mmCIF file of N, CA and C in Angstrom:
data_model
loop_
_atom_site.group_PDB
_atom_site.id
_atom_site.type_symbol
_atom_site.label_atom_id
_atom_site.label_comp_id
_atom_site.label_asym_id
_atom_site.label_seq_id
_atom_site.Cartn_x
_atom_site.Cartn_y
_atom_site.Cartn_z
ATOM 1 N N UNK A 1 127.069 75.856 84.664
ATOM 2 C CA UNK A 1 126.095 75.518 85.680
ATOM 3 C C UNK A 1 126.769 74.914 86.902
ATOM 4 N N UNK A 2 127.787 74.147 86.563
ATOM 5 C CA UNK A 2 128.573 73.517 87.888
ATOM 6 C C UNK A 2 128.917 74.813 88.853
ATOM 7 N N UNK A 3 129.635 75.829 88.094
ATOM 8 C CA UNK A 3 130.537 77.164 88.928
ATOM 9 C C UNK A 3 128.693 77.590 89.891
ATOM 10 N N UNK A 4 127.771 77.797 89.187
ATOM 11 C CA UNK A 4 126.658 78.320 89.961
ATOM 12 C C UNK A 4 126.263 77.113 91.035
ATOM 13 N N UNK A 5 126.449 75.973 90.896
ATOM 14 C CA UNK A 5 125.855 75.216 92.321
ATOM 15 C C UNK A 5 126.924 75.375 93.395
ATOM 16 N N UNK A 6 128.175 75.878 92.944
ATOM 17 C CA UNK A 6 129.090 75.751 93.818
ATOM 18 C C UNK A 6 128.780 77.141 94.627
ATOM 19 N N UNK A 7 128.366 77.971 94.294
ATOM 20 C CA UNK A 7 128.099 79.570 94.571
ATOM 21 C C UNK A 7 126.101 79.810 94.466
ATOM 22 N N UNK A 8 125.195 78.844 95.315
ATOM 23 C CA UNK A 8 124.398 79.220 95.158
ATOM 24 C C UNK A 8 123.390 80.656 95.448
ATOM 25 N N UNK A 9 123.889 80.822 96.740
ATOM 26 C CA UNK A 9 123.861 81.722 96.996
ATOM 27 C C UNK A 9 124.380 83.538 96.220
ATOM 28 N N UNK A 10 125.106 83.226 95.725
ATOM 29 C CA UNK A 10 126.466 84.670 95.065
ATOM 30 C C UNK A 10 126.228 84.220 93.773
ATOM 31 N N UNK A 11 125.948 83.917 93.108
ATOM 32 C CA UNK A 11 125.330 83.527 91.138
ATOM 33 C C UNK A 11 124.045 83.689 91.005
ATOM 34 N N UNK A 12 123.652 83.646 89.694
ATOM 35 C CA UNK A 12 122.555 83.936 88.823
ATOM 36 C C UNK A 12 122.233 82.939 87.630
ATOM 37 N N UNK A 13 121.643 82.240 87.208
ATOM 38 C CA UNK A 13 122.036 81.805 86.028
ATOM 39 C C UNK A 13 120.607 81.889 85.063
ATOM 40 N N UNK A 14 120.070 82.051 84.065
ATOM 41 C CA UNK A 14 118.925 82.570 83.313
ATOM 42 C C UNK A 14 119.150 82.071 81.973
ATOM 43 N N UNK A 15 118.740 80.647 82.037
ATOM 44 C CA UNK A 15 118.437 79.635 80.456
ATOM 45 C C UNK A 15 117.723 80.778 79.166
ATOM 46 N N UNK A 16 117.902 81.250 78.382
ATOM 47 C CA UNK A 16 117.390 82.124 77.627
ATOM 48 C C UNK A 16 117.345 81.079 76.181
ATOM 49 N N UNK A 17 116.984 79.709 76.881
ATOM 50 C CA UNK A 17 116.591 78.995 75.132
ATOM 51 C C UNK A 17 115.330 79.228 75.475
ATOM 52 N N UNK A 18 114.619 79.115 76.042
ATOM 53 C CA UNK A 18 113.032 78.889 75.892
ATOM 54 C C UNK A 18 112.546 80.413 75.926
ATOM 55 N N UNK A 19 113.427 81.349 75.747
ATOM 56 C CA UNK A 19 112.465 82.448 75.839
ATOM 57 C C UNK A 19 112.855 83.168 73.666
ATOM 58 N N UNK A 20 113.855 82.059 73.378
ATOM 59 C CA UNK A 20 113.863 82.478 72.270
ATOM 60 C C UNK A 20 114.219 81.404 71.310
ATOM 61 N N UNK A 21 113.323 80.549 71.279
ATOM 62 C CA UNK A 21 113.097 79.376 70.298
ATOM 63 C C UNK A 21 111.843 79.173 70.211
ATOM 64 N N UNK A 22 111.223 78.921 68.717
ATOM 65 C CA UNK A 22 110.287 78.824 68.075
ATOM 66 C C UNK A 22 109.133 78.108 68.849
ATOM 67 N N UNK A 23 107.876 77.703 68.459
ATOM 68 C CA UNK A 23 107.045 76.704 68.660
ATOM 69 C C UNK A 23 107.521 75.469 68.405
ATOM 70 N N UNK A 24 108.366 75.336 67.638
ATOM 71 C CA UNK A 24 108.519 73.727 67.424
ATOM 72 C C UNK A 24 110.527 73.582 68.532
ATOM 73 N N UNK A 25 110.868 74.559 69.213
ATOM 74 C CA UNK A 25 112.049 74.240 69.981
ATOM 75 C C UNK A 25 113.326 74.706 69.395
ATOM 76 N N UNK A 26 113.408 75.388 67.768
ATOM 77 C CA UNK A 26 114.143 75.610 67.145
ATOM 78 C C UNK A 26 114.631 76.853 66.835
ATOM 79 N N UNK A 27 115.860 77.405 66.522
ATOM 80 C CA UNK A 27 115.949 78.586 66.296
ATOM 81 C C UNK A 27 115.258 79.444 65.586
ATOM 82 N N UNK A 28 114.831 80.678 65.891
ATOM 83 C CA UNK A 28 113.600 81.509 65.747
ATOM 84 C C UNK A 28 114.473 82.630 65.224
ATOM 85 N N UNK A 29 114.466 83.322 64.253
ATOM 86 C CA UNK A 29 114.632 84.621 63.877
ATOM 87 C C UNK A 29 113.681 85.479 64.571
ATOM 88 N N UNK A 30 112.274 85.707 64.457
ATOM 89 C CA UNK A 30 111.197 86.022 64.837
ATOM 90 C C UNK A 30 110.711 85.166 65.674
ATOM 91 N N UNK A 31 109.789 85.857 66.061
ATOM 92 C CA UNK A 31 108.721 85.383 67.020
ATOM 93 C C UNK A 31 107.139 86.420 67.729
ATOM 94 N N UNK A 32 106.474 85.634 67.951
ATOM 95 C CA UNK A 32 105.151 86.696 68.209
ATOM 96 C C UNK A 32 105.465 87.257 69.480
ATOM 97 N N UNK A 33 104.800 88.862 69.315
ATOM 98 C CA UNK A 33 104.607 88.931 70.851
ATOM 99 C C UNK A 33 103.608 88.929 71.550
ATOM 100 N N UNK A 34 103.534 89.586 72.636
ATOM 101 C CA UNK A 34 101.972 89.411 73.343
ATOM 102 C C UNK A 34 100.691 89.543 72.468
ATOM 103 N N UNK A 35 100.798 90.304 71.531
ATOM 104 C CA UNK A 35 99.667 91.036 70.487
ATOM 105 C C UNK A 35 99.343 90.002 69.432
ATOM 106 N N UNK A 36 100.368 88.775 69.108
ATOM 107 C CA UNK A 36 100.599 88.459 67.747
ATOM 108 C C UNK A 36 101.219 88.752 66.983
ATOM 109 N N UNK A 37 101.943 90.065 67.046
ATOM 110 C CA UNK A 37 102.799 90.297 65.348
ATOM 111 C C UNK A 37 104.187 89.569 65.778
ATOM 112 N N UNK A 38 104.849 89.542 64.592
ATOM 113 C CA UNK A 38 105.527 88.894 64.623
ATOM 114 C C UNK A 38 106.851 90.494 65.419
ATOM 115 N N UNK A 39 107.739 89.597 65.512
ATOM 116 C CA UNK A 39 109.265 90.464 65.973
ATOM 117 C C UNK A 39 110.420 90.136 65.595
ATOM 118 N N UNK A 40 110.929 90.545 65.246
ATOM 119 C CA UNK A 40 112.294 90.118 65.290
ATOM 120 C C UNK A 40 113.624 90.186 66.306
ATOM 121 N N UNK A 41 114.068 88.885 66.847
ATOM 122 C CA UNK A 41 114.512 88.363 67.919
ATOM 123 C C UNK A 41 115.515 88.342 68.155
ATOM 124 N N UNK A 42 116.395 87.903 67.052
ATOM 125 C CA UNK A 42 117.733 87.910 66.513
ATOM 126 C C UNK A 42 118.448 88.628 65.633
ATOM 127 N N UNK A 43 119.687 89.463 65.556
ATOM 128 C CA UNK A 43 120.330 90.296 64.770
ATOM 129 C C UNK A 43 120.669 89.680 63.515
ATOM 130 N N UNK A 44 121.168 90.257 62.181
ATOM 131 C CA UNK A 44 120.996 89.123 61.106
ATOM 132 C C UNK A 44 122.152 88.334 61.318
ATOM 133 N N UNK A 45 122.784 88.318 62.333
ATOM 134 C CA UNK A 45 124.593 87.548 62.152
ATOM 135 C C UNK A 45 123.411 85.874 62.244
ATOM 136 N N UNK A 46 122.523 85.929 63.502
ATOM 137 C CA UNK A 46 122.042 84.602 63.601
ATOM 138 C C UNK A 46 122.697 84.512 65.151
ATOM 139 N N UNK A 47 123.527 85.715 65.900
ATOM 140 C CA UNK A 47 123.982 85.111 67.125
ATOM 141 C C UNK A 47 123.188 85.703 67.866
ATOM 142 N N UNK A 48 123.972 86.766 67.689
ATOM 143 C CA UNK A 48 123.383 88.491 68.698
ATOM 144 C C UNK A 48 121.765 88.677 68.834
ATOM 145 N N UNK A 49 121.471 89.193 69.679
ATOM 146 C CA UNK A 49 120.145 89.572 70.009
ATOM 147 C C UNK A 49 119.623 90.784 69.252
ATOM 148 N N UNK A 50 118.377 91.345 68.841
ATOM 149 C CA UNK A 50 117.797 92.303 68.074
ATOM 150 C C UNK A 50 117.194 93.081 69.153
ATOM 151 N N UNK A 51 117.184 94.273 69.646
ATOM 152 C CA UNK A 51 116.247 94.643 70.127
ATOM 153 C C UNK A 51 115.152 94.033 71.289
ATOM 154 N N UNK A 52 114.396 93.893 70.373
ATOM 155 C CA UNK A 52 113.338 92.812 71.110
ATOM 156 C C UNK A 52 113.338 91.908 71.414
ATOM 157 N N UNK A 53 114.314 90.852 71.145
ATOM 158 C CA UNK A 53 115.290 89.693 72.166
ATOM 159 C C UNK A 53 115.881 90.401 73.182
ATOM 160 N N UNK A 54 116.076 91.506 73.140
ATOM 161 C CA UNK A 54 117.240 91.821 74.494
ATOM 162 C C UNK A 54 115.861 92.524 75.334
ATOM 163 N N UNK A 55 114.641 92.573 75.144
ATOM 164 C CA UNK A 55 113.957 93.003 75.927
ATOM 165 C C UNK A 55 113.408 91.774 76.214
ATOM 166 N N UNK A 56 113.133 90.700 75.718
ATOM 167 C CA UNK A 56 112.324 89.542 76.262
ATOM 168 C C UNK A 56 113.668 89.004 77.313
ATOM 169 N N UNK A 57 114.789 88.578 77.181
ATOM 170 C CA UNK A 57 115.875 88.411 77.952
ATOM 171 C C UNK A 57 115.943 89.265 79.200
ATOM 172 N N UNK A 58 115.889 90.638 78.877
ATOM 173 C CA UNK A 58 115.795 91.434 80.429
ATOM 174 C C UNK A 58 114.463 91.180 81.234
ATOM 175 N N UNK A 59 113.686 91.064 80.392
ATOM 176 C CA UNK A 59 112.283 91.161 81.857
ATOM 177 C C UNK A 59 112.718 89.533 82.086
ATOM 178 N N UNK A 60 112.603 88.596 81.369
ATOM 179 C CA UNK A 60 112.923 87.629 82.083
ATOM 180 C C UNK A 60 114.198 87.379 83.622
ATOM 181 N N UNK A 61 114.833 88.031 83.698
ATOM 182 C CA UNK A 61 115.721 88.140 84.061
ATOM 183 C C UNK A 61 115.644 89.228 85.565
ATOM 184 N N UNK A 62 114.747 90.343 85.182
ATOM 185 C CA UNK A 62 114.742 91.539 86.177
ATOM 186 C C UNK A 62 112.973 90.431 86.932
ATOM 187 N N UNK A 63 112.897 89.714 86.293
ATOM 188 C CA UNK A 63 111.585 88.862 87.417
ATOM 189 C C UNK A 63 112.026 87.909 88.006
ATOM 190 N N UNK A 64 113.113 86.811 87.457
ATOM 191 C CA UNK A 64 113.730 86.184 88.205
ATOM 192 C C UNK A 64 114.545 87.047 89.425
ATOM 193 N N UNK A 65 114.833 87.620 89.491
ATOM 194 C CA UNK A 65 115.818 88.827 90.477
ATOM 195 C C UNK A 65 114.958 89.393 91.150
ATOM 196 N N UNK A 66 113.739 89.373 90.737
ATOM 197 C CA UNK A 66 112.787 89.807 91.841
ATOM 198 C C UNK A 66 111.949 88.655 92.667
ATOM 199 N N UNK A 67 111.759 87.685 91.996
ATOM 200 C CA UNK A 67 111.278 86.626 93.246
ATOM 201 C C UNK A 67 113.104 85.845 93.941
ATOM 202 N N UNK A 68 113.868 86.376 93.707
ATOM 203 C CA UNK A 68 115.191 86.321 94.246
ATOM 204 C C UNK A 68 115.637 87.378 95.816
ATOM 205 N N UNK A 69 115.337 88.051 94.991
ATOM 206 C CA UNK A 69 115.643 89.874 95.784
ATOM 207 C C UNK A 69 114.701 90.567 96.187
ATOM 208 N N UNK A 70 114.899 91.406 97.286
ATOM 209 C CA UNK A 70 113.681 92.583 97.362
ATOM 210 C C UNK A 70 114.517 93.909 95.858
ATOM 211 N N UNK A 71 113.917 94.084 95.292
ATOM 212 C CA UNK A 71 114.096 95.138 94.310
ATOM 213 C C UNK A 71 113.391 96.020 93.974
ATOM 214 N N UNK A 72 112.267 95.670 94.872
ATOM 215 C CA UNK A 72 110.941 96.622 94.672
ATOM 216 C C UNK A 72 110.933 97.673 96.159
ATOM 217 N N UNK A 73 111.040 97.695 97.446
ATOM 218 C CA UNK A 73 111.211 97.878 98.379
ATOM 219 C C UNK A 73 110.966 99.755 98.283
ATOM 220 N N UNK A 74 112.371 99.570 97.384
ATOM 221 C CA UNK A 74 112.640 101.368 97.478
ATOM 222 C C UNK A 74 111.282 102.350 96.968
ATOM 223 N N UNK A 75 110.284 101.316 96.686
ATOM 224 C CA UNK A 75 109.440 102.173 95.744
ATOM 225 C C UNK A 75 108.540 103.505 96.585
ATOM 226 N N UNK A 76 108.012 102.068 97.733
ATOM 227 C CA UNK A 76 107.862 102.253 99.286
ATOM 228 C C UNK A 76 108.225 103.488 100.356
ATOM 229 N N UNK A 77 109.743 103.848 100.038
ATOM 230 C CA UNK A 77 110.293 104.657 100.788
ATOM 231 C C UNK A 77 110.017 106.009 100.208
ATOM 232 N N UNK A 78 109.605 107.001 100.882
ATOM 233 C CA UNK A 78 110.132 108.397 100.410
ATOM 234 C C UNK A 78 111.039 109.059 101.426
ATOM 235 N N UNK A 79 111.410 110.473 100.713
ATOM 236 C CA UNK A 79 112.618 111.011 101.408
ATOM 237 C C UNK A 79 111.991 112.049 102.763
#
């Protein structure tokens, strides 16, 4: 976090505990999604991401970058 205040501008940085720890703050194998069922979040090592952790991690991430960035712009343009 220090290297990113020094480079606010030119860095990124995206806390990914709260998008994958339990109700009670703790490590989550699973977790619900929008619907309720449960998912699985984490790969079985306990480090790596599953699937559906690496999709809750990207949209988090491609929305931060968008109230950051124009990224939507091109949608706008045709040829």
């Amino acid at each position: 976090r220090a290297e990113i205040a020094e480079r606010p501008r030119r860095t990124h940085f995206l806390d990914t505990t709260a998008l994958l720890v339990g109700p009670r703050g703790r490590f989550a194998e699973y977790l619900r999604d929008a619907s309720g069922r449960l998912e699985k979040v984490r790969a079985d090592d306990g480090l790596h991401l599953a699937p559906a952790g690496g999709t809750r991690v990207a949209r988090a991430l491609v929305e931060q970058l968008a109230d950051r960035y124009d990224i939507e712009s091109w949608r706008s343009r045709r040829p």
